[in-house]
Amino acid sequence: MTARRRVSVFGATGSIGQNTLDLLRRQGGAAAYDVVALSGGRNIAALADAARDLQADVAITAYRDCLPDLRAALAGSDVAAEAGPEALIAAAERPADWVMSAIVGAAGLASGFRALAQGATLALANKESLVAAGPLLMAEAARHGARILPVDSEHSAVFQALVGEDMAAVERIVITASGGPFRDWPADRLARATVAEAMAHPNWSMGQRISIDSATLFNKALELIETKEYFGVSPERIEVVVHPQSIVHALVGFNDGALMAHMGAPDMRHAIGYALNWPERRETPVARLDLAALGQLTFEAPDPARFPALRLARAVMDTGGLAGAAFNAAKEIALDHFIAGGLGFADMAAVVEATLDRLAAQERLTIAPSGLDDVLAMDHLARVVAAEAARARAGAGQG
Ligand code: NAD
Ligand code: MG
């Protein structure tokens, strides 16, 4: 018998994390895998249950004030309890063969870098890593001979469509967007959209933040940048098409005119399972498509007026440097203010744009980061600028 694979899951209590644990259990759980580290946030019961069940070496909560609860929940087990960002980094430095990066937001950057530095294969759900620090992350992987496997459904689809192909023959990459719950809403109604309405994704069951990002198309904006950084394709070769059924996840167009589409039920366990079992495929419990029952698949162009996020992403790609880090941070702050009730739905894009404009005027965006610290410094600065912009907008009565 070969040695059991050592695996860690960062963001284990989230939507992607729970789906990852589901697959690990279905593929044998603690008997088949040597589970090193599992991390979570305030949902201590879920974190402790998973750590006990999968016999993890260590469980980490992101929040120090949660450590007593985690210790109590793990009492009598062999699982070590840790807390805080430094503990998260230390856990990512523990040797592992396969690491799932499924923390939401820029908070997921550091653990991914550390996992690559110790040579682990990084299953990357945390698209923010590529948006904020794409060139650095790819270079880190190359430096350590480590591999990054995409876990976003669109990027897993592109990755699969490229198996056995020569990148020189790739003409274009098309990623699909469901269009979110507001695809048909007129602009005036969109401006009054609530958090609950924005969270009601028509096809995918996901965490709160990515669900709202899907409604603004900021998720697709991040994914445009993710595509550029991961596949090394120039922005003008990357397209977004709205496909309300979420059955075709992405397409790759080749120089002979062929367009290879990847189709499947909207269930993240497909992309997670592909990354877990790559280069093999294994049975995964996703629904099988009945094309006749589906009847039709439709496609339309995204509306740039109601959904400015894609235009902003293109500007970010043109700027390069630290623009991606600023874009992601500003988007996270705008989202915080929308969730907290201080900002209207349509104001989120305005706050992001105002932040980018202000930082561009200070000539801070074109600077190429020399390391993760530069990225995190821009992340911090952009959060301050975006929070000011959000307060100014709310104060002007436009919230
Ligand atoms: P989620 O909100 O359901 O879970 C987030 C996880 O991150 C939780 O375990 C939470 O405890 C942890 N976390 C949150 N803040 C943290 C912090 N400050 N420090 C440390 N840990 C923290 O999110 P999700 O929907 O599972 O998404 C996770 C990532 O995967 C995101 O980057 C998202 O864009 C990406 N992704 C998600 C989906 C999906 O279907 N949910 C699809 C593609 C990509
Ligand atoms: Mg996606």
PDB file of N, CA, C and O and ligand atoms in Angstrom, residues 127 151-155 176 204 206 210 214 219-220 223 226 249 268, ligand 2:
ATOM      1  N   LYS A 127      -9.691  32.604  -5.198  1.00  0.00           N
ATOM      2  CA  LYS A 127      -9.318  33.328  -6.416  1.00  0.00           C
ATOM      3  C   LYS A 127      -8.672  34.659  -6.090  1.00  0.00           C
ATOM      4  O   LYS A 127      -7.901  35.207  -6.883  1.00  0.00           O
ATOM      5  N   VAL A 151      -9.694  25.554  -8.666  1.00  0.00           N
ATOM      6  CA  VAL A 151     -10.924  24.958  -8.123  1.00  0.00           C
ATOM      7  C   VAL A 151     -12.162  25.774  -8.496  1.00  0.00           C
ATOM      8  O   VAL A 151     -13.273  25.317  -8.352  1.00  0.00           O
ATOM      9  N   ASP A 152     -12.000  26.966  -9.035  1.00  0.00           N
ATOM     10  CA  ASP A 152     -13.161  27.680  -9.546  1.00  0.00           C
ATOM     11  C   ASP A 152     -13.757  26.838 -10.682  1.00  0.00           C
ATOM     12  O   ASP A 152     -13.013  26.235 -11.465  1.00  0.00           O
ATOM     13  N   SER A 153     -15.087  26.788 -10.784  1.00  0.00           N
ATOM     14  CA  SER A 153     -15.694  25.891 -11.783  1.00  0.00           C
ATOM     15  C   SER A 153     -15.255  26.252 -13.201  1.00  0.00           C
ATOM     16  O   SER A 153     -14.949  25.364 -14.008  1.00  0.00           O
ATOM     17  N   GLU A 154     -15.194  27.552 -13.486  1.00  0.00           N
ATOM     18  CA  GLU A 154     -14.826  27.990 -14.842  1.00  0.00           C
ATOM     19  C   GLU A 154     -13.373  27.615 -15.154  1.00  0.00           C
ATOM     20  O   GLU A 154     -13.052  27.175 -16.260  1.00  0.00           O
ATOM     21  N   HIS A 155     -12.519  27.811 -14.169  1.00  0.00           N
ATOM     22  CA  HIS A 155     -11.091  27.604 -14.408  1.00  0.00           C
ATOM     23  C   HIS A 155     -10.734  26.128 -14.418  1.00  0.00           C
ATOM     24  O   HIS A 155      -9.859  25.702 -15.173  1.00  0.00           O
ATOM     25  N   THR A 176     -18.211  31.546 -18.510  1.00  0.00           N
ATOM     26  CA  THR A 176     -19.626  31.881 -18.451  1.00  0.00           C
ATOM     27  C   THR A 176     -19.977  32.478 -17.085  1.00  0.00           C
ATOM     28  O   THR A 176     -19.318  32.229 -16.086  1.00  0.00           O
ATOM     29  N   TRP A 204     -26.271  28.231  -8.056  1.00  0.00           N
ATOM     30  CA  TRP A 204     -25.205  27.695  -7.217  1.00  0.00           C
ATOM     31  C   TRP A 204     -25.510  27.964  -5.751  1.00  0.00           C
ATOM     32  O   TRP A 204     -25.992  29.024  -5.393  1.00  0.00           O
ATOM     33  N   MET A 206     -23.584  28.773  -2.491  1.00  0.00           N
ATOM     34  CA  MET A 206     -22.218  29.218  -2.172  1.00  0.00           C
ATOM     35  C   MET A 206     -22.244  30.051  -0.899  1.00  0.00           C
ATOM     36  O   MET A 206     -23.299  30.374  -0.370  1.00  0.00           O
ATOM     37  N   ILE A 210     -19.414  35.383  -1.920  1.00  0.00           N
ATOM     38  CA  ILE A 210     -19.308  35.092  -3.356  1.00  0.00           C
ATOM     39  C   ILE A 210     -20.697  35.129  -4.003  1.00  0.00           C
ATOM     40  O   ILE A 210     -20.828  35.488  -5.175  1.00  0.00           O
ATOM     41  N   SER A 214     -21.574  37.466  -7.116  1.00  0.00           N
ATOM     42  CA  SER A 214     -22.137  36.958  -8.361  1.00  0.00           C
ATOM     43  C   SER A 214     -23.261  37.866  -8.843  1.00  0.00           C
ATOM     44  O   SER A 214     -23.468  38.020 -10.050  1.00  0.00           O
ATOM     45  N   ASN A 219     -17.768  38.815  -8.952  1.00  0.00           N
ATOM     46  CA  ASN A 219     -17.153  37.489  -8.973  1.00  0.00           C
ATOM     47  C   ASN A 219     -16.579  37.198 -10.360  1.00  0.00           C
ATOM     48  O   ASN A 219     -15.453  36.713 -10.493  1.00  0.00           O
ATOM     49  N   LYS A 220     -17.361  37.523 -11.401  1.00  0.00           N
ATOM     50  CA  LYS A 220     -16.856  37.278 -12.760  1.00  0.00           C
ATOM     51  C   LYS A 220     -15.687  38.200 -13.078  1.00  0.00           C
ATOM     52  O   LYS A 220     -14.757  37.827 -13.803  1.00  0.00           O
ATOM     53  N   GLU A 223     -12.790  36.651 -11.719  1.00  0.00           N
ATOM     54  CA  GLU A 223     -12.458  35.463 -12.519  1.00  0.00           C
ATOM     55  C   GLU A 223     -11.781  35.817 -13.846  1.00  0.00           C
ATOM     56  O   GLU A 223     -10.994  35.022 -14.368  1.00  0.00           O
ATOM     57  N   GLU A 226      -8.356  36.217 -12.744  1.00  0.00           N
ATOM     58  CA  GLU A 226      -7.885  34.871 -12.394  1.00  0.00           C
ATOM     59  C   GLU A 226      -7.481  34.107 -13.658  1.00  0.00           C
ATOM     60  O   GLU A 226      -6.450  33.416 -13.678  1.00  0.00           O
ATOM     61  N   HIS A 249     -19.608  25.636 -18.301  1.00  0.00           N
ATOM     62  CA  HIS A 249     -18.841  26.428 -17.320  1.00  0.00           C
ATOM     63  C   HIS A 249     -17.774  27.303 -17.972  1.00  0.00           C
ATOM     64  O   HIS A 249     -17.446  28.360 -17.460  1.00  0.00           O
ATOM     65  N   MET A 268     -20.005  22.300  -6.974  1.00  0.00           N
ATOM     66  CA  MET A 268     -18.562  22.532  -6.832  1.00  0.00           C
ATOM     67  C   MET A 268     -17.784  21.251  -6.542  1.00  0.00           C
ATOM     68  O   MET A 268     -16.562  21.230  -6.667  1.00  0.00           O
TER      69      MET A 268
HETATM   70 MG    MG B   2     -16.542  30.579 -10.559  1.00  0.00          MG
END
